[in-house]
Amino acid sequence: MIRLKHWWAIWLCVGSLAAQAHAQALSESTEHSPAPPAFGVLDQSGFFNRNPGALKRISEQIRKLEQKHGYRLFLVLEPVLIATSAPERASELRQAWVPDGNGLVVVFESDSRNLGIGRDMTSDQSRTANASRVPSYETTSILTRAMEAVDSKLSSDLDIESFMIQLTSGFEAYFKRRETPPPAERSMKIGLLVVGTLSLLGLGAIGVGGLVRHSGMAGVRRFRFPVVDRPERLGAPCGGNVTSRRFAPPAPRS
């Protein structure tokens, strides 16, 4: 038992040291991260040198999204990543640039055509915490639709532009849908659906109660007269008793 406790203490020390090392490495990588680009796009590989119009259109859509809804979107184009990968780099930049979770970072490695998405998956998604937050399931749906709308290889600047435009349009549609109140017909349909569901539940409860009551009645004790082994007498199958009375003769008349 003592040895087991010693092993637990050793494992706890090793786990705490590993966690501290990971946190220190993450903080160091965040400290060495570049400043967030003012126009939403950081093109260190010169990917858009031949198409500056695409770079301008992407920047305009990103700035409109942040100005209207406070959601921050960044695109980083790297020529090649040696000590890290595109998803890891995107995660590091997201923690440095969007610590509140109201945005995401897209990192594209032009040499390998790898794409990384840095997004918040752990913190609170409630509106009270930050009105610019987007739920994780909505972000996944928007990213999926954007990837399906373009070539998965993203081999050209037109593919990158189309992906980013689809991404900004998806978030814009989400915020617009969230800010628009549902129509009256939809509210009435939802109300009728709720009433119907409650009615079905009530009928089900009545049916279950009837079955339970029926099963309870089936268990009522029944009593029967015992079989008596007596010979039949005077037509009575279980015997009988005979009672006789005598009457005095009438008195003579005088």
GROMACS .gro file of N, CA, C and O in nm, residues 20-117:
model
  392
   20GLN      N    1   0.312   2.203  -1.666
   20GLN     CA    2   0.383   2.330  -1.659
   20GLN      C    3   0.468   2.353  -1.783
   20GLN      O    4   0.475   2.464  -1.836
   21ALA      N    5   0.533   2.247  -1.831
   21ALA     CA    6   0.615   2.262  -1.951
   21ALA      C    7   0.531   2.296  -2.073
   21ALA      O    8   0.567   2.379  -2.155
   22HIS      N    9   0.413   2.231  -2.083
   22HIS     CA   10   0.325   2.260  -2.196
   22HIS      C   11   0.274   2.404  -2.190
   22HIS      O   12   0.270   2.474  -2.290
   23ALA      N   13   0.234   2.448  -2.069
   23ALA     CA   14   0.185   2.585  -2.055
   23ALA      C   15   0.294   2.687  -2.085
   23ALA      O   16   0.271   2.790  -2.147
   24GLN      N   17   0.418   2.656  -2.040
   24GLN     CA   18   0.528   2.747  -2.066
   24GLN      C   19   0.559   2.754  -2.216
   24GLN      O   20   0.584   2.862  -2.270
   25ALA      N   21   0.558   2.638  -2.282
   25ALA     CA   22   0.583   2.638  -2.426
   25ALA      C   23   0.475   2.713  -2.501
   25ALA      O   24   0.502   2.786  -2.597
   26LEU      N   25   0.352   2.697  -2.456
   26LEU     CA   26   0.242   2.767  -2.522
   26LEU      C   27   0.251   2.916  -2.501
   26LEU      O   28   0.228   2.995  -2.593
   27SER      N   29   0.286   2.959  -2.380
   27SER     CA   30   0.299   3.102  -2.354
   27SER      C   31   0.415   3.162  -2.433
   27SER      O   32   0.406   3.274  -2.485
   28GLU      N   33   0.525   3.087  -2.443
   28GLU     CA   34   0.639   3.137  -2.520
   28GLU      C   35   0.604   3.150  -2.668
   28GLU      O   36   0.640   3.249  -2.734
   29SER      N   37   0.530   3.053  -2.722
   29SER     CA   38   0.492   3.063  -2.862
   29SER      C   39   0.395   3.178  -2.884
   29SER      O   40   0.397   3.245  -2.988
   30THR      N   41   0.308   3.204  -2.783
   30THR     CA   42   0.214   3.316  -2.796
   30THR      C   43   0.287   3.449  -2.789
   30THR      O   44   0.254   3.543  -2.861
   31GLU      N   45   0.390   3.457  -2.703
   31GLU     CA   46   0.466   3.581  -2.692
   31GLU      C   47   0.541   3.612  -2.820
   31GLU      O   48   0.558   3.727  -2.858
   32HIS      N   49   0.588   3.508  -2.891
   32HIS     CA   50   0.664   3.530  -3.012
   32HIS      C   51   0.575   3.537  -3.136
   32HIS      O   52   0.625   3.542  -3.247
   33SER      N   53   0.444   3.536  -3.118
   33SER     CA   54   0.354   3.547  -3.231
   33SER      C   55   0.355   3.689  -3.284
   33SER      O   56   0.368   3.786  -3.208
   34PRO      N   57   0.340   3.706  -3.414
   34PRO     CA   58   0.337   3.842  -3.470
   34PRO      C   59   0.209   3.913  -3.431
   34PRO      O   60   0.112   3.852  -3.385
   35ALA      N   61   0.208   4.044  -3.449
   35ALA     CA   62   0.089   4.122  -3.419
   35ALA      C   63  -0.021   4.089  -3.520
   35ALA      O   64   0.007   4.058  -3.636
   36PRO      N   65  -0.145   4.095  -3.478
   36PRO     CA   66  -0.253   4.064  -3.573
   36PRO      C   67  -0.257   4.165  -3.686
   36PRO      O   68  -0.238   4.285  -3.664
   37PRO      N   69  -0.278   4.119  -3.808
   37PRO     CA   70  -0.280   4.212  -3.921
   37PRO      C   71  -0.398   4.308  -3.913
   37PRO      O   72  -0.509   4.270  -3.876
   38ALA      N   73  -0.373   4.432  -3.948
   38ALA     CA   74  -0.477   4.535  -3.937
   38ALA      C   75  -0.591   4.512  -4.035
   38ALA      O   76  -0.705   4.547  -4.008
   39PHE      N   77  -0.560   4.453  -4.150
   39PHE     CA   78  -0.663   4.433  -4.252
   39PHE      C   79  -0.712   4.288  -4.258
   39PHE      O   80  -0.781   4.250  -4.351
   40GLY      N   81  -0.673   4.205  -4.159
   40GLY     CA   82  -0.725   4.070  -4.151
   40GLY      C   83  -0.647   3.965  -4.228
   40GLY      O   84  -0.674   3.847  -4.215
   41VAL      N   85  -0.551   4.006  -4.312
   41VAL     CA   86  -0.476   3.911  -4.394
   41VAL      C   87  -0.327   3.935  -4.374
   41VAL      O   88  -0.280   4.049  -4.383
   42LEU      N   89  -0.253   3.829  -4.347
   42LEU     CA   90  -0.108   3.834  -4.333
   42LEU      C   91  -0.048   3.742  -4.439
   42LEU      O   92  -0.051   3.619  -4.425
   43ASP      N   93   0.002   3.801  -4.547
   43ASP     CA   94   0.054   3.725  -4.660
   43ASP      C   95   0.207   3.733  -4.659
   43ASP      O   96   0.267   3.819  -4.725
   44GLN      N   97   0.269   3.643  -4.583
   44GLN     CA   98   0.415   3.642  -4.576
   44GLN      C   99   0.478   3.566  -4.692
   44GLN      O  100   0.598   3.574  -4.712
   45SER      N  101   0.398   3.493  -4.767
   45SER     CA  102   0.452   3.417  -4.880
   45SER      C  103   0.435   3.489  -5.013
   45SER      O  104   0.483   3.439  -5.115
   46GLY      N  105   0.370   3.604  -5.014
   46GLY     CA  106   0.345   3.675  -5.140
   46GLY      C  107   0.250   3.599  -5.230
   46GLY      O  108   0.260   3.608  -5.353
   47PHE      N  109   0.157   3.528  -5.171
   47PHE     CA  110   0.065   3.445  -5.249
   47PHE      C  111  -0.027   3.529  -5.337
   47PHE      O  112  -0.064   3.487  -5.447
   48PHE      N  113  -0.064   3.648  -5.290
   48PHE     CA  114  -0.156   3.733  -5.364
   48PHE      C  115  -0.085   3.844  -5.441
   48PHE      O  116  -0.149   3.943  -5.481
   49ASN      N  117   0.046   3.830  -5.466
   49ASN     CA  118   0.117   3.933  -5.541
   49ASN      C  119   0.064   3.946  -5.684
   49ASN      O  120   0.059   4.056  -5.741
   50ARG      N  121   0.024   3.835  -5.742
   50ARG     CA  122  -0.028   3.838  -5.878
   50ARG      C  123  -0.177   3.870  -5.884
   50ARG      O  124  -0.232   3.890  -5.992
   51ASN      N  125  -0.242   3.873  -5.770
   51ASN     CA  126  -0.386   3.902  -5.766
   51ASN      C  127  -0.417   3.991  -5.646
   51ASN      O  128  -0.479   3.947  -5.549
   52PRO      N  129  -0.375   4.117  -5.650
   52PRO     CA  130  -0.403   4.206  -5.535
   52PRO      C  131  -0.551   4.235  -5.517
   52PRO      O  132  -0.594   4.269  -5.407
   53GLY      N  133  -0.629   4.222  -5.624
   53GLY     CA  134  -0.773   4.245  -5.611
   53GLY      C  135  -0.838   4.145  -5.518
   53GLY      O  136  -0.929   4.179  -5.440
   54ALA      N  137  -0.795   4.018  -5.524
   54ALA     CA  138  -0.850   3.916  -5.434
   54ALA      C  139  -0.816   3.948  -5.289
   54ALA      O  140  -0.901   3.931  -5.200
   55LEU      N  141  -0.693   3.993  -5.266
   55LEU     CA  142  -0.653   4.030  -5.130
   55LEU      C  143  -0.740   4.144  -5.077
   55LEU      O  144  -0.783   4.142  -4.961
   56LYS      N  145  -0.770   4.240  -5.163
   56LYS     CA  146  -0.852   4.355  -5.121
   56LYS      C  147  -0.995   4.310  -5.090
   56LYS      O  148  -1.054   4.354  -4.990
   57ARG      N  149  -1.050   4.224  -5.173
   57ARG     CA  150  -1.189   4.180  -5.150
   57ARG      C  151  -1.200   4.098  -5.021
   57ARG      O  152  -1.298   4.112  -4.945
   58ILE      N  153  -1.103   4.013  -4.995
   58ILE     CA  154  -1.106   3.935  -4.871
   58ILE      C  155  -1.097   4.027  -4.750
   58ILE      O  156  -1.171   4.010  -4.651
   59SER      N  157  -1.007   4.125  -4.756
   59SER     CA  158  -0.990   4.218  -4.643
   59SER      C  159  -1.118   4.297  -4.618
   59SER      O  160  -1.156   4.321  -4.502
   60GLU      N  161  -1.185   4.339  -4.724
   60GLU     CA  162  -1.309   4.415  -4.706
   60GLU      C  163  -1.417   4.332  -4.638
   60GLU      O  164  -1.487   4.380  -4.548
   61GLN      N  165  -1.431   4.206  -4.677
   61GLN     CA  166  -1.531   4.120  -4.615
   61GLN      C  167  -1.499   4.093  -4.468
   61GLN      O  168  -1.589   4.090  -4.383
   62ILE      N  169  -1.371   4.075  -4.438
   62ILE     CA  170  -1.330   4.050  -4.300
   62ILE      C  171  -1.357   4.173  -4.213
   62ILE      O  172  -1.407   4.162  -4.100
   63ARG      N  173  -1.325   4.292  -4.265
   63ARG     CA  174  -1.348   4.414  -4.186
   63ARG      C  175  -1.497   4.441  -4.165
   63ARG      O  176  -1.538   4.485  -4.058
   64LYS      N  177  -1.578   4.414  -4.265
   64LYS     CA  178  -1.723   4.434  -4.250
   64LYS      C  179  -1.779   4.341  -4.143
   64LYS      O  180  -1.864   4.381  -4.063
   65LEU      N  181  -1.732   4.217  -4.142
   65LEU     CA  182  -1.779   4.123  -4.041
   65LEU      C  183  -1.744   4.168  -3.900
   65LEU      O  184  -1.827   4.158  -3.808
   66GLU      N  185  -1.624   4.220  -3.882
   66GLU     CA  186  -1.583   4.267  -3.748
   66GLU      C  187  -1.656   4.394  -3.709
   66GLU      O  188  -1.697   4.411  -3.593
   67GLN      N  189  -1.674   4.486  -3.802
   67GLN     CA  190  -1.741   4.612  -3.771
   67GLN      C  191  -1.889   4.592  -3.736
   67GLN      O  192  -1.941   4.658  -3.646
   68LYS      N  193  -1.956   4.503  -3.805
   68LYS     CA  194  -2.099   4.485  -3.783
   68LYS      C  195  -2.129   4.395  -3.664
   68LYS      O  196  -2.225   4.419  -3.590
   69HIS      N  197  -2.049   4.291  -3.645
   69HIS     CA  198  -2.084   4.191  -3.544
   69HIS      C  199  -1.974   4.166  -3.441
   69HIS      O  200  -1.996   4.088  -3.349
   70GLY      N  201  -1.857   4.225  -3.457
   70GLY     CA  202  -1.749   4.205  -3.361
   70GLY      C  203  -1.678   4.072  -3.373
   70GLY      O  204  -1.599   4.036  -3.285
   71TYR      N  205  -1.706   3.999  -3.480
   71TYR     CA  206  -1.641   3.869  -3.500
   71TYR      C  207  -1.514   3.890  -3.581
   71TYR      O  208  -1.517   3.947  -3.691
   72ARG      N  209  -1.400   3.840  -3.529
   72ARG     CA  210  -1.270   3.865  -3.589
   72ARG      C  211  -1.223   3.740  -3.665
   72ARG      O  212  -1.216   3.631  -3.610
   73LEU      N  213  -1.192   3.762  -3.791
   73LEU     CA  214  -1.148   3.655  -3.880
   73LEU      C  215  -1.014   3.693  -3.941
   73LEU      O  216  -0.997   3.806  -3.989
   74PHE      N  217  -0.917   3.600  -3.937
   74PHE     CA  218  -0.782   3.628  -3.988
   74PHE      C  219  -0.741   3.518  -4.086
   74PHE      O  220  -0.774   3.401  -4.066
   75LEU      N  221  -0.668   3.561  -4.188
   75LEU     CA  222  -0.611   3.469  -4.286
   75LEU      C  223  -0.460   3.491  -4.288
   75LEU      O  224  -0.412   3.602  -4.310
   76VAL      N  225  -0.385   3.383  -4.264
   76VAL     CA  226  -0.239   3.387  -4.262
   76VAL      C  227  -0.188   3.291  -4.369
   76VAL      O  228  -0.222   3.172  -4.368
   77LEU      N  229  -0.106   3.342  -4.460
   77LEU     CA  230  -0.048   3.260  -4.565
   77LEU      C  231   0.101   3.248  -4.541
   77LEU      O  232   0.174   3.348  -4.539
   78GLU      N  233   0.147   3.126  -4.520
   78GLU     CA  234   0.287   3.097  -4.491
   78GLU      C  235   0.347   3.021  -4.609
   78GLU      O  236   0.282   2.932  -4.666
   79PRO      N  237   0.474   3.050  -4.644
   79PRO     CA  238   0.536   2.973  -4.754
   79PRO      C  239   0.564   2.829  -4.715
   79PRO      O  240   0.533   2.736  -4.790
   80VAL      N  241   0.621   2.807  -4.597
   80VAL     CA  242   0.649   2.673  -4.549
   80VAL      C  243   0.665   2.679  -4.397
   80VAL      O  244   0.718   2.775  -4.342
   81LEU      N  245   0.615   2.576  -4.327
   81LEU     CA  246   0.624   2.565  -4.183
   81LEU      C  247   0.715   2.448  -4.150
   81LEU      O  248   0.689   2.336  -4.192
   82ILE      N  249   0.822   2.474  -4.074
   82ILE     CA  250   0.922   2.371  -4.046
   82ILE      C  251   0.902   2.310  -3.908
   82ILE      O  252   0.888   2.188  -3.894
   83ALA      N  253   0.899   2.391  -3.805
   83ALA     CA  254   0.892   2.340  -3.669
   83ALA      C  255   0.749   2.315  -3.621
   83ALA      O  256   0.729   2.267  -3.510
   84THR      N  257   0.651   2.343  -3.703
   84THR     CA  258   0.511   2.325  -3.664
   84THR      C  259   0.429   2.292  -3.787
   84THR      O  260   0.482   2.283  -3.897
   85SER      N  261   0.300   2.275  -3.768
   85SER     CA  262   0.209   2.246  -3.879
   85SER      C  263   0.106   2.357  -3.889
   85SER      O  264   0.095   2.444  -3.802
   86ALA      N  265   0.029   2.353  -3.996
   86ALA     CA  266  -0.072   2.458  -4.016
   86ALA      C  267  -0.178   2.458  -3.906
   86ALA      O  268  -0.212   2.565  -3.854
   87PRO      N  269  -0.234   2.343  -3.864
   87PRO     CA  270  -0.332   2.346  -3.754
   87PRO      C  271  -0.272   2.395  -3.623
   87PRO      O  272  -0.338   2.469  -3.549
   88GLU      N  273  -0.148   2.355  -3.592
   88GLU     CA  274  -0.086   2.399  -3.467
   88GLU      C  275  -0.060   2.550  -3.470
   88GLU      O  276  -0.081   2.620  -3.371
   89ARG      N  277  -0.012   2.599  -3.584
   89ARG     CA  278   0.013   2.743  -3.596
   89ARG      C  279  -0.118   2.822  -3.586
   89ARG      O  280  -0.122   2.928  -3.524
   90ALA      N  281  -0.223   2.770  -3.646
   90ALA     CA  282  -0.352   2.838  -3.638
   90ALA      C  283  -0.404   2.843  -3.494
   90ALA      O  284  -0.459   2.945  -3.450
   91SER      N  285  -0.383   2.734  -3.419
   91SER     CA  286  -0.426   2.732  -3.280
   91SER      C  287  -0.346   2.832  -3.196
   91SER      O  288  -0.403   2.902  -3.110
   92GLU      N  289  -0.217   2.841  -3.219
   92GLU     CA  290  -0.133   2.937  -3.144
   92GLU      C  291  -0.175   3.080  -3.173
   92GLU      O  292  -0.188   3.163  -3.082
   93LEU      N  293  -0.196   3.112  -3.300
   93LEU     CA  294  -0.234   3.248  -3.337
   93LEU      C  295  -0.373   3.282  -3.286
   93LEU      O  296  -0.400   3.398  -3.249
   94ARG      N  297  -0.463   3.184  -3.284
   94ARG     CA  298  -0.597   3.211  -3.232
   94ARG      C  299  -0.593   3.248  -3.084
   94ARG      O  300  -0.661   3.342  -3.039
   95GLN      N  301  -0.509   3.178  -3.006
   95GLN     CA  302  -0.498   3.211  -2.864
   95GLN      C  303  -0.433   3.347  -2.843
   95GLN      O  304  -0.461   3.413  -2.743
   96ALA      N  305  -0.344   3.387  -2.934
   96ALA     CA  306  -0.277   3.516  -2.920
   96ALA      C  307  -0.363   3.631  -2.971
   96ALA      O  308  -0.365   3.740  -2.912
   97TRP      N  309  -0.437   3.610  -3.079
   97TRP     CA  310  -0.511   3.718  -3.142
   97TRP      C  311  -0.658   3.726  -3.100
   97TRP      O  312  -0.714   3.834  -3.094
   98VAL      N  313  -0.717   3.611  -3.071
   98VAL     CA  314  -0.860   3.608  -3.035
   98VAL      C  315  -0.876   3.530  -2.904
   98VAL      O  316  -0.935   3.422  -2.902
   99PRO      N  317  -0.823   3.581  -2.794
   99PRO     CA  318  -0.831   3.505  -2.668
   99PRO      C  319  -0.973   3.493  -2.614
   99PRO      O  320  -1.002   3.402  -2.536
  100ASP      N  321  -1.062   3.585  -2.653
  100ASP     CA  322  -1.199   3.581  -2.603
  100ASP      C  323  -1.287   3.482  -2.679
  100ASP      O  324  -1.403   3.461  -2.641
  101GLY      N  325  -1.235   3.424  -2.787
  101GLY     CA  326  -1.311   3.324  -2.859
  101GLY      C  327  -1.406   3.377  -2.964
  101GLY      O  328  -1.478   3.300  -3.028
  102ASN      N  329  -1.412   3.510  -2.984
  102ASN     CA  330  -1.504   3.567  -3.082
  102ASN      C  331  -1.438   3.579  -3.219
  102ASN      O  332  -1.429   3.688  -3.278
  103GLY      N  333  -1.388   3.468  -3.271
  103GLY     CA  334  -1.324   3.469  -3.401
  103GLY      C  335  -1.244   3.343  -3.424
  103GLY      O  336  -1.239   3.253  -3.338
  104LEU      N  337  -1.181   3.334  -3.541
  104LEU     CA  338  -1.096   3.221  -3.572
  104LEU      C  339  -0.986   3.264  -3.666
  104LEU      O  340  -0.991   3.372  -3.727
  105VAL      N  341  -0.884   3.179  -3.679
  105VAL     CA  342  -0.766   3.207  -3.760
  105VAL      C  343  -0.750   3.094  -3.862
  105VAL      O  344  -0.753   2.976  -3.825
  106VAL      N  345  -0.733   3.132  -3.987
  106VAL     CA  346  -0.711   3.038  -4.096
  106VAL      C  347  -0.565   3.049  -4.139
  106VAL      O  348  -0.520   3.158  -4.175
  107VAL      N  349  -0.491   2.940  -4.133
  107VAL     CA  350  -0.350   2.937  -4.176
  107VAL      C  351  -0.339   2.845  -4.297
  107VAL      O  352  -0.383   2.730  -4.293
  108PHE      N  353  -0.279   2.899  -4.405
  108PHE     CA  354  -0.261   2.822  -4.528
  108PHE      C  355  -0.113   2.816  -4.560
  108PHE      O  356  -0.045   2.919  -4.571
  109GLU      N  357  -0.060   2.693  -4.569
  109GLU     CA  358   0.079   2.671  -4.606
  109GLU      C  359   0.084   2.648  -4.758
  109GLU      O  360   0.039   2.545  -4.808
  110SER      N  361   0.138   2.746  -4.829
  110SER     CA  362   0.135   2.741  -4.975
  110SER      C  363   0.221   2.630  -5.033
  110SER      O  364   0.194   2.580  -5.142
  111ASP      N  365   0.326   2.588  -4.962
  111ASP     CA  366   0.415   2.485  -5.016
  111ASP      C  367   0.346   2.348  -5.018
  111ASP      O  368   0.350   2.277  -5.118
  112SER      N  369   0.282   2.311  -4.908
  112SER     CA  370   0.217   2.179  -4.897
  112SER      C  371   0.067   2.184  -4.921
  112SER      O  372   0.002   2.079  -4.924
  113ARG      N  373   0.011   2.303  -4.936
  113ARG     CA  374  -0.133   2.322  -4.954
  113ARG      C  375  -0.213   2.274  -4.834
  113ARG      O  376  -0.329   2.234  -4.846
  114ASN      N  377  -0.152   2.277  -4.716
  114ASN     CA  378  -0.222   2.238  -4.594
  114ASN      C  379  -0.296   2.357  -4.536
  114ASN      O  380  -0.248   2.471  -4.540
  115LEU      N  381  -0.413   2.327  -4.480
  115LEU     CA  382  -0.497   2.431  -4.421
  115LEU      C  383  -0.520   2.400  -4.274
  115LEU      O  384  -0.549   2.287  -4.237
  116GLY      N  385  -0.505   2.503  -4.190
  116GLY     CA  386  -0.529   2.489  -4.047
  116GLY      C  387  -0.630   2.591  -4.000
  116GLY      O  388  -0.627   2.707  -4.043
  117ILE      N  389  -0.718   2.548  -3.912
  117ILE     CA  390  -0.823   2.634  -3.858
  117ILE      C  391  -0.804   2.643  -3.707
  117ILE      O  392  -0.808   2.541  -3.637
   0.00000   0.00000   0.00000
